[in-house]
């Protein structure tokens, strides 16, 4: 069965500093990996995805994520955090069949001015 | 395109009442799904559908029914509401052979 772990419930970072939100996954076969962001009282917005190809994936709002097959990780990164990046971030995975998307429990990012 | 739409936005029910949460998409997506979001639990899959006439259970299906008579609509029915079903419900859709899943704005349900 597919699963996702987001080991940190909360990440705090100062504005202007780099940020990392961690994600590890388990799936049989090749993974499709996703990051979504949720702002307060809003739905989920797609940020970026890894399907195949380059291990470094660039997405919306300056975010990027690195796929590491040997460590089964897909950490979300941004070189310089903004206060407006404060939100709840979800990592998700599915295999290459037409199966449901499985989500982690989410990491709350707080960027402090 | 309106994308994925959900109605109502908010709903308060009494224990034992039934209701239907509506979900529609205008992107001709084959795959649709329902999730519930609870604090500290992330998003948990309730039911999903890979096309009209085909539905299957997810991780937490008890107390919920679905049907998929058209490609556009995927309603979620609560048969007899319980306080444990207090949650935020999200509908999502994607192209069957594609990848990115799009979410609706959510329905916040409170069961008293």
CSV table of C-alpha atoms in Angstrom, one decimal:
chain,number,residue,atom,x,y,z
A,1,UNK,CA,0.0,0.0,0.0
A,2,UNK,CA,1.1,3.6,-0.6
A,3,UNK,CA,2.0,5.9,2.3
A,4,UNK,CA,3.5,9.3,2.9
A,5,UNK,CA,5.2,10.6,6.0
A,6,UNK,CA,5.7,14.2,6.9
A,7,UNK,CA,7.8,14.0,10.0
A,8,UNK,CA,7.4,17.6,11.1
A,9,UNK,CA,4.0,19.0,12.2
A,10,UNK,CA,5.4,22.5,12.3
A,11,UNK,CA,8.3,24.3,10.6
A,12,UNK,CA,9.3,27.8,11.7
A,13,UNK,CA,11.7,29.9,9.6
A,14,UNK,CA,12.7,33.5,9.4
A,15,UNK,CA,11.7,35.6,6.4
A,16,UNK,CA,14.6,35.5,3.8
A,17,UNK,CA,16.0,32.2,5.1
A,18,UNK,CA,15.8,29.0,3.1
A,19,UNK,CA,13.1,26.6,4.0
A,20,UNK,CA,12.7,22.8,3.7
A,21,UNK,CA,9.6,20.8,4.3
A,22,UNK,CA,10.3,17.1,4.5
A,23,UNK,CA,8.4,14.2,2.9
A,24,UNK,CA,9.2,10.5,2.6
A,25,UNK,CA,7.1,8.0,0.8
A,26,UNK,CA,6.4,4.3,0.3
A,27,UNK,CA,5.0,2.9,-2.9
A,28,UNK,CA,5.4,-0.3,-5.0
A,29,UNK,CA,6.9,0.6,-8.3
A,30,UNK,CA,7.6,4.0,-9.6
A,31,UNK,CA,6.0,7.0,-7.7
A,32,UNK,CA,4.1,10.0,-8.8
A,33,UNK,CA,4.8,12.7,-6.2
A,34,UNK,CA,3.0,15.9,-5.5
A,35,UNK,CA,3.0,18.9,-3.2
A,36,UNK,CA,-0.1,20.9,-2.4
A,37,UNK,CA,-0.5,24.1,-0.3
A,38,UNK,CA,-3.6,25.1,1.7
A,39,UNK,CA,-4.1,28.6,2.9
A,40,UNK,CA,-6.5,29.3,5.8
A,41,UNK,CA,-10.1,28.4,5.0
A,42,UNK,CA,-9.2,27.5,1.4
A,43,UNK,CA,-9.0,24.4,-0.7
A,44,UNK,CA,-5.8,22.7,-1.8
A,45,UNK,CA,-3.7,24.3,-4.5
A,46,UNK,CA,-1.3,22.3,-6.6
A,47,UNK,CA,2.4,23.4,-6.3
A,48,UNK,CA,4.5,20.9,-8.2
A,49,UNK,CA,4.9,17.3,-9.2
A,50,UNK,CA,7.4,14.6,-10.0
A,51,UNK,CA,6.5,12.1,-12.7
A,52,UNK,CA,9.7,11.3,-14.4
A,53,UNK,CA,12.9,13.0,-15.6
A,54,UNK,CA,15.0,15.5,-13.7
A,55,UNK,CA,15.1,14.9,-10.0
A,56,UNK,CA,14.8,18.6,-9.3
A,57,UNK,CA,11.3,19.8,-10.0
A,58,UNK,CA,10.4,23.5,-10.1
A,59,UNK,CA,6.9,24.7,-9.3
A,60,UNK,CA,4.7,27.7,-8.4
A,61,UNK,CA,5.7,30.6,-6.2
A,62,UNK,CA,9.5,29.8,-6.4
A,63,UNK,CA,9.1,26.4,-4.7
A,64,UNK,CA,11.1,23.4,-5.8
A,65,UNK,CA,11.4,19.8,-4.7
A,66,UNK,CA,14.1,17.1,-5.0
A,67,UNK,CA,13.2,13.5,-5.8
A,68,UNK,CA,15.7,11.1,-4.1
A,69,UNK,CA,14.9,7.5,-5.0
A,70,UNK,CA,17.5,5.9,-2.8
A,71,UNK,CA,16.1,7.8,0.3
A,72,UNK,CA,12.5,7.6,-0.9
A,73,UNK,CA,12.2,11.3,-0.2
A,74,UNK,CA,10.6,14.3,-1.9
A,75,UNK,CA,11.5,17.4,0.2
A,76,UNK,CA,10.0,20.8,-0.7
A,77,UNK,CA,12.4,23.7,-0.7
A,78,UNK,CA,12.5,27.4,-1.3
A,79,UNK,CA,15.7,29.5,-1.3
A,80,UNK,CA,14.2,32.6,0.4
A,81,UNK,CA,11.0,32.3,2.5
A,82,UNK,CA,8.3,35.0,2.5
A,83,UNK,CA,5.7,35.7,5.2
A,84,UNK,CA,3.1,34.9,2.6
A,85,UNK,CA,4.4,31.4,2.3
A,86,UNK,CA,2.9,30.6,5.8
A,87,UNK,CA,0.4,27.8,5.1
A,88,UNK,CA,-0.3,24.1,5.5
A,89,UNK,CA,1.7,21.9,3.1
A,90,UNK,CA,0.8,18.4,2.0
A,91,UNK,CA,2.9,15.8,0.3
A,92,UNK,CA,1.0,13.1,-1.7
A,93,UNK,CA,1.9,10.0,-3.6
A,94,UNK,CA,0.4,7.4,-5.9
A,95,UNK,CA,1.8,4.7,-8.1
A,96,UNK,CA,1.7,4.8,-11.9
A,97,UNK,CA,-1.6,3.0,-12.1
A,98,UNK,CA,-4.8,4.9,-11.9
A,99,UNK,CA,-5.0,4.7,-8.1
A,100,UNK,CA,-6.1,7.2,-5.5
A,101,UNK,CA,-3.7,9.9,-4.3
A,102,UNK,CA,-2.6,9.3,-0.7
A,103,UNK,CA,-1.7,12.3,1.4
A,104,UNK,CA,0.6,12.9,4.4
A,105,UNK,CA,-0.8,14.6,7.5
A,106,UNK,CA,0.5,18.0,6.5
A,107,UNK,CA,3.2,20.4,7.8
A,108,UNK,CA,2.3,23.8,9.0
A,109,UNK,CA,4.9,26.4,7.8
A,110,UNK,CA,5.2,29.6,9.7
A,111,UNK,CA,7.5,32.3,8.3
A,112,UNK,CA,8.3,35.0,10.8
A,113,UNK,CA,9.1,38.5,9.7
B,1,UNK,CA,-14.0,26.7,-16.8
B,2,UNK,CA,-15.4,26.8,-13.3
B,3,UNK,CA,-13.2,23.8,-12.3
B,4,UNK,CA,-14.4,21.8,-9.4
B,5,UNK,CA,-17.4,23.2,-7.5
B,6,UNK,CA,-18.9,22.1,-4.2
B,7,UNK,CA,-22.2,23.0,-2.5
B,8,UNK,CA,-23.0,23.9,0.1
B,9,UNK,CA,-20.0,25.8,1.6
B,10,UNK,CA,-21.3,25.3,5.2
B,11,UNK,CA,-23.8,23.0,6.7
B,12,UNK,CA,-25.1,22.2,10.2
B,13,UNK,CA,-26.9,18.9,10.8
B,14,UNK,CA,-28.4,17.2,13.8
B,15,UNK,CA,-27.5,13.6,14.6
B,16,UNK,CA,-29.5,11.2,12.5
B,17,UNK,CA,-30.2,13.6,9.7
B,18,UNK,CA,-29.2,12.8,6.1
B,19,UNK,CA,-27.9,15.1,3.4
B,20,UNK,CA,-26.1,15.2,0.1
B,21,UNK,CA,-22.9,17.1,-0.6
B,22,UNK,CA,-22.7,18.1,-4.2
B,23,UNK,CA,-19.6,18.1,-6.4
B,24,UNK,CA,-19.4,18.9,-10.1
B,25,UNK,CA,-16.6,19.5,-12.5
B,26,UNK,CA,-16.6,20.9,-16.0
B,27,UNK,CA,-13.2,19.6,-17.2
B,28,UNK,CA,-14.4,16.3,-18.5
B,29,UNK,CA,-12.3,14.5,-15.9
B,30,UNK,CA,-12.9,10.7,-15.6
B,31,UNK,CA,-11.5,10.4,-12.1
B,32,UNK,CA,-13.2,11.9,-9.1
B,33,UNK,CA,-12.8,11.5,-5.4
B,34,UNK,CA,-14.0,12.6,-2.0
B,35,UNK,CA,-11.7,13.3,1.0
B,36,UNK,CA,-12.3,14.5,4.5
B,37,UNK,CA,-9.9,16.7,6.4
B,38,UNK,CA,-9.6,16.6,10.2
B,39,UNK,CA,-6.9,18.4,12.3
B,40,UNK,CA,-3.8,16.3,12.6
B,41,UNK,CA,-5.1,13.6,10.2
B,42,UNK,CA,-4.4,15.1,6.8
B,43,UNK,CA,-6.7,14.2,4.0
B,44,UNK,CA,-8.4,10.8,4.1
B,45,UNK,CA,-10.0,9.2,1.1
B,46,UNK,CA,-13.7,8.4,1.5
B,47,UNK,CA,-14.8,7.1,-2.0
B,48,UNK,CA,-13.6,7.5,-5.5
B,49,UNK,CA,-14.7,6.9,-9.1
B,50,UNK,CA,-12.7,6.1,-12.2
B,51,UNK,CA,-15.7,6.9,-14.5
B,52,UNK,CA,-19.4,7.1,-14.8
B,53,UNK,CA,-21.1,4.1,-13.2
B,54,UNK,CA,-17.9,3.0,-11.4
B,55,UNK,CA,-17.2,3.7,-7.7
B,56,UNK,CA,-15.0,2.2,-5.0
B,57,UNK,CA,-14.3,2.6,-1.4
B,58,UNK,CA,-11.4,4.5,0.1
B,59,UNK,CA,-9.9,4.5,3.6
B,60,UNK,CA,-12.9,5.8,5.6
B,61,UNK,CA,-16.1,4.8,3.7
B,62,UNK,CA,-18.4,3.9,6.5
B,63,UNK,CA,-21.5,6.1,6.8
B,64,UNK,CA,-21.2,7.5,3.3
B,65,UNK,CA,-22.6,6.6,-0.1
B,66,UNK,CA,-21.7,7.8,-3.6
B,67,UNK,CA,-23.0,7.3,-7.1
B,68,UNK,CA,-21.6,8.5,-10.5
B,69,UNK,CA,-24.4,8.7,-13.1
B,70,UNK,CA,-22.6,11.3,-15.2
B,71,UNK,CA,-19.0,12.3,-15.8
B,72,UNK,CA,-19.7,15.8,-14.3
B,73,UNK,CA,-21.3,15.0,-11.0
B,74,UNK,CA,-20.1,13.0,-8.0
B,75,UNK,CA,-22.5,13.5,-4.9
B,76,UNK,CA,-21.6,12.3,-1.5
B,77,UNK,CA,-24.5,11.1,0.7
B,78,UNK,CA,-24.5,11.0,4.5
B,79,UNK,CA,-27.1,8.4,5.4
B,80,UNK,CA,-27.5,9.2,9.1
B,81,UNK,CA,-25.2,11.9,10.3
B,82,UNK,CA,-23.0,11.4,13.4
B,83,UNK,CA,-20.9,13.9,15.4
B,84,UNK,CA,-17.8,11.9,14.2
B,85,UNK,CA,-18.6,13.1,10.6
B,86,UNK,CA,-18.0,16.7,11.6
B,87,UNK,CA,-15.2,17.6,9.2
B,88,UNK,CA,-14.2,19.6,6.1
B,89,UNK,CA,-15.0,17.7,2.9
B,90,UNK,CA,-13.1,18.1,-0.3
B,91,UNK,CA,-14.0,16.8,-3.8
B,92,UNK,CA,-11.3,16.4,-6.4
B,93,UNK,CA,-10.9,15.4,-10.0
B,94,UNK,CA,-8.2,14.5,-12.5
B,95,UNK,CA,-7.9,13.2,-16.1
B,96,UNK,CA,-7.9,9.4,-15.8
B,97,UNK,CA,-4.6,8.9,-17.6
B,98,UNK,CA,-3.1,12.2,-16.4
B,99,UNK,CA,-1.7,13.2,-13.1
B,100,UNK,CA,-2.5,16.6,-11.5
B,101,UNK,CA,-5.6,16.4,-9.2
B,102,UNK,CA,-7.7,19.5,-8.8
B,103,UNK,CA,-9.7,20.3,-5.6
B,104,UNK,CA,-12.9,22.0,-4.9
B,105,UNK,CA,-13.2,24.8,-2.2
B,106,UNK,CA,-14.6,22.4,0.4
B,107,UNK,CA,-17.7,22.0,2.5
B,108,UNK,CA,-17.5,22.5,6.2
B,109,UNK,CA,-20.0,20.2,8.0
B,110,UNK,CA,-20.9,20.3,11.6
B,111,UNK,CA,-23.0,17.5,13.2
B,112,UNK,CA,-24.6,18.4,16.5
